[in-house]
Amino acid sequence: HNTVRLFFEAVIMDITENTQKKENVLLGALGAFLFSLIGAVLFFVLNAIGLIESISGFVAVFAAINGYIIFGKGQSKKGVIISLIIAAVVIIVSWYLCFCITTVKQINAQAGKLPDELKYSTTFTEFFPNGFGVIAKQPDLLISLGLSLVFGALGYVSHVTGLFYSDKSKKNGK
């Protein structure tokens, strides 16, 4: 009778441990998104004060992965990949919004220096859908975006590599 009880307690503990270890991908993705917004805010702040905003890519990726771990209650290859994708999208959207805001400010500042018949000003909502056309004509504008994405990728390579190698070691029984 006592042996049966101990057996069931062990089974229940095993089920409880496995349930607790299971990550929640949906909540993890939400956490990655919310935490990656820290990088987006940093991107806007650095852009507004005229500094190179590339370091915000590192912050966005670092924060996204930690947000995934905290909200998702776990860490896995899938979680890291989801976090990296979310952070990359947040970085790209932040870059584009900053590009549009800066360009609109420059257009409007230049408009004040032109004769009345040549004056032209624009608003953010007018320029936003047309910004892609400007970028297509001047691809060198993508350098700051590329640097942000590279910083994000480099900033967390060690974590991703460590995660993949630890999974490999577990599978090999080391």
Short mmCIF file of C-alpha atoms in Angstrom, two decimals:
data_model
loop_
_atom_site.label_atom_id
_atom_site.label_comp_id
_atom_site.label_asym_id
_atom_site.label_seq_id
_atom_site.Cartn_x
_atom_site.Cartn_y
_atom_site.Cartn_z
CA HIS A 1 0.00 0.00 0.00
CA ASN A 2 2.81 2.38 0.92
CA THR A 3 4.75 1.47 -2.25
CA VAL A 4 1.76 2.28 -4.46
CA ARG A 5 1.36 5.66 -2.77
CA LEU A 6 5.05 6.47 -3.26
CA PHE A 7 4.79 5.40 -6.90
CA PHE A 8 1.86 7.74 -7.56
CA GLU A 9 3.55 10.60 -5.73
CA ALA A 10 6.64 10.11 -7.92
CA VAL A 11 4.49 10.06 -11.07
CA ILE A 12 2.63 13.21 -9.99
CA MET A 13 5.93 14.98 -9.21
CA ASP A 14 7.30 13.95 -12.62
CA ILE A 15 4.17 15.24 -14.40
CA THR A 16 4.29 18.48 -12.39
CA GLU A 17 7.97 19.06 -13.23
CA ASN A 18 7.39 18.40 -16.94
CA THR A 19 4.35 20.68 -16.95
CA GLN A 20 6.30 23.44 -15.25
CA LYS A 21 9.16 23.07 -17.73
CA LYS A 22 6.86 23.35 -20.74
CA GLU A 23 7.09 26.76 -22.27
CA ASN A 24 4.13 28.78 -23.44
CA VAL A 25 5.01 29.90 -26.96
CA LEU A 26 2.14 32.40 -27.29
CA LEU A 27 2.93 34.15 -24.01
CA GLY A 28 6.62 33.94 -24.84
CA ALA A 29 6.04 35.69 -28.16
CA LEU A 30 4.01 38.37 -26.37
CA GLY A 31 6.85 38.83 -23.87
CA ALA A 32 9.40 39.02 -26.67
CA PHE A 33 7.34 41.71 -28.40
CA LEU A 34 6.75 43.77 -25.27
CA PHE A 35 10.38 43.58 -24.15
CA SER A 36 11.72 44.32 -27.66
CA LEU A 37 9.85 47.63 -27.46
CA ILE A 38 12.61 48.69 -25.05
CA GLY A 39 14.96 48.55 -28.03
CA ALA A 40 12.45 50.49 -30.12
CA VAL A 41 12.22 53.27 -27.52
CA LEU A 42 16.01 53.41 -27.34
CA PHE A 43 16.12 53.59 -31.16
CA PHE A 44 13.79 56.63 -31.13
CA VAL A 45 15.70 58.35 -28.32
CA LEU A 46 19.11 57.85 -29.96
CA ASN A 47 17.72 58.97 -33.31
CA ALA A 48 16.14 62.08 -31.77
CA ILE A 49 19.40 63.20 -30.17
CA GLY A 50 21.38 62.45 -33.32
CA LEU A 51 23.38 59.46 -32.14
CA ILE A 52 23.93 56.24 -34.03
CA GLU A 53 20.98 54.09 -33.10
CA SER A 54 22.53 50.76 -34.13
CA ILE A 55 23.22 49.66 -30.54
CA SER A 56 19.46 49.54 -30.01
CA GLY A 57 19.44 46.40 -32.18
CA PHE A 58 21.44 44.61 -29.50
CA VAL A 59 19.12 45.88 -26.79
CA ALA A 60 15.99 44.84 -28.72
CA VAL A 61 17.26 41.29 -29.29
CA PHE A 62 18.55 40.88 -25.73
CA ALA A 63 15.28 42.20 -24.29
CA ALA A 64 13.13 40.10 -26.67
CA ILE A 65 14.82 36.84 -25.72
CA ASN A 66 14.56 37.65 -22.03
CA GLY A 67 10.92 38.67 -22.48
CA TYR A 68 10.26 35.32 -24.14
CA ILE A 69 11.94 33.45 -21.27
CA ILE A 70 10.02 35.39 -18.60
CA PHE A 71 6.57 35.26 -20.21
CA GLY A 72 6.94 31.88 -21.88
CA LYS A 73 8.35 30.18 -18.79
CA GLY A 74 11.04 28.52 -20.83
CA GLN A 75 13.81 28.76 -23.32
CA SER A 76 14.27 26.78 -26.50
CA LYS A 77 15.53 27.04 -30.06
CA LYS A 78 11.99 27.91 -31.12
CA GLY A 79 11.83 30.66 -28.51
CA VAL A 80 15.12 32.18 -29.59
CA ILE A 81 14.09 32.14 -33.26
CA ILE A 82 10.69 33.69 -32.46
CA SER A 83 12.43 36.34 -30.34
CA LEU A 84 14.94 37.16 -33.07
CA ILE A 85 12.20 37.51 -35.69
CA ILE A 86 10.10 39.73 -33.44
CA ALA A 87 13.11 41.88 -32.52
CA ALA A 88 14.08 42.22 -36.21
CA VAL A 89 10.56 43.34 -37.14
CA VAL A 90 10.52 45.86 -34.26
CA ILE A 91 13.93 47.21 -35.34
CA ILE A 92 12.82 47.52 -38.98
CA VAL A 93 9.56 49.28 -38.06
CA SER A 94 11.41 51.61 -35.65
CA TRP A 95 13.97 52.46 -38.32
CA TYR A 96 11.29 53.19 -40.91
CA LEU A 97 9.27 55.38 -38.53
CA CYS A 98 12.40 57.34 -37.59
CA PHE A 99 13.34 57.66 -41.27
CA CYS A 100 9.90 59.06 -42.10
CA ILE A 101 9.89 61.49 -39.17
CA THR A 102 13.40 62.76 -39.97
CA THR A 103 12.68 63.12 -43.68
CA VAL A 104 9.44 65.04 -43.07
CA LYS A 105 11.29 67.41 -40.73
CA GLN A 106 14.00 67.96 -43.35
CA ILE A 107 11.49 68.55 -46.16
CA ASN A 108 9.55 71.06 -44.08
CA ALA A 109 12.73 72.82 -42.92
CA GLN A 110 13.90 73.20 -46.52
CA ALA A 111 10.47 74.42 -47.64
CA GLY A 112 10.89 77.55 -45.51
CA LYS A 113 14.02 78.49 -47.47
CA LEU A 114 12.39 78.29 -50.91
CA PRO A 115 10.51 80.99 -52.82
CA ASP A 116 6.74 80.91 -52.30
CA GLU A 117 5.97 79.31 -55.68
CA LEU A 118 8.31 76.37 -54.89
CA LYS A 119 7.34 75.88 -51.26
CA TYR A 120 6.23 72.39 -50.39
CA SER A 121 5.60 70.84 -47.05
CA THR A 122 4.36 67.43 -46.07
CA THR A 123 2.99 65.60 -43.10
CA PHE A 124 4.00 62.28 -41.67
CA THR A 125 0.80 60.61 -42.89
CA GLU A 126 1.39 61.92 -46.43
CA PHE A 127 5.01 60.78 -46.51
CA PHE A 128 4.71 57.43 -44.68
CA PRO A 129 3.40 55.35 -47.62
CA ASN A 130 5.85 57.05 -50.02
CA GLY A 131 8.98 56.52 -47.94
CA PHE A 132 9.65 53.16 -49.56
CA GLY A 133 10.02 54.90 -52.93
CA VAL A 134 12.64 57.26 -51.50
CA ILE A 135 14.54 54.31 -50.04
CA ALA A 136 14.40 52.43 -53.35
CA LYS A 137 16.05 55.42 -55.08
CA GLN A 138 18.69 55.78 -52.35
CA PRO A 139 19.59 52.32 -51.02
CA ASP A 140 22.50 53.76 -49.01
CA LEU A 141 19.82 54.89 -46.55
CA LEU A 142 19.59 51.25 -45.47
CA ILE A 143 23.08 51.30 -43.92
CA SER A 144 21.83 52.34 -40.46
CA LEU A 145 19.11 49.69 -40.60
CA GLY A 146 21.66 47.07 -41.61
CA LEU A 147 23.96 48.08 -38.76
CA SER A 148 21.10 47.82 -36.27
CA LEU A 149 20.27 44.33 -37.49
CA VAL A 150 23.94 43.29 -37.41
CA PHE A 151 24.32 44.56 -33.84
CA GLY A 152 21.21 42.64 -32.90
CA ALA A 153 22.51 39.45 -34.48
CA LEU A 154 26.03 39.77 -33.09
CA GLY A 155 24.83 40.80 -29.68
CA TYR A 156 23.16 37.52 -28.99
CA VAL A 157 25.14 35.03 -31.07
CA SER A 158 26.77 33.65 -27.93
CA HIS A 159 23.40 32.98 -26.31
CA VAL A 160 21.99 31.29 -29.41
CA THR A 161 25.15 29.25 -29.92
CA GLY A 162 25.17 28.20 -26.27
CA LEU A 163 21.54 27.15 -26.45
CA PHE A 164 22.04 25.04 -29.57
CA TYR A 165 25.18 23.38 -28.17
CA SER A 166 23.54 22.64 -24.81
CA ASP A 167 20.66 20.93 -26.64
CA LYS A 168 23.15 18.91 -28.66
CA SER A 169 24.99 17.86 -25.48
CA LYS A 170 21.72 16.76 -23.84
CA LYS A 171 20.85 14.63 -26.85
CA ASN A 172 24.30 13.01 -26.83
CA GLY A 173 24.03 12.36 -23.09
CA LYS A 174 26.99 14.55 -22.15
#
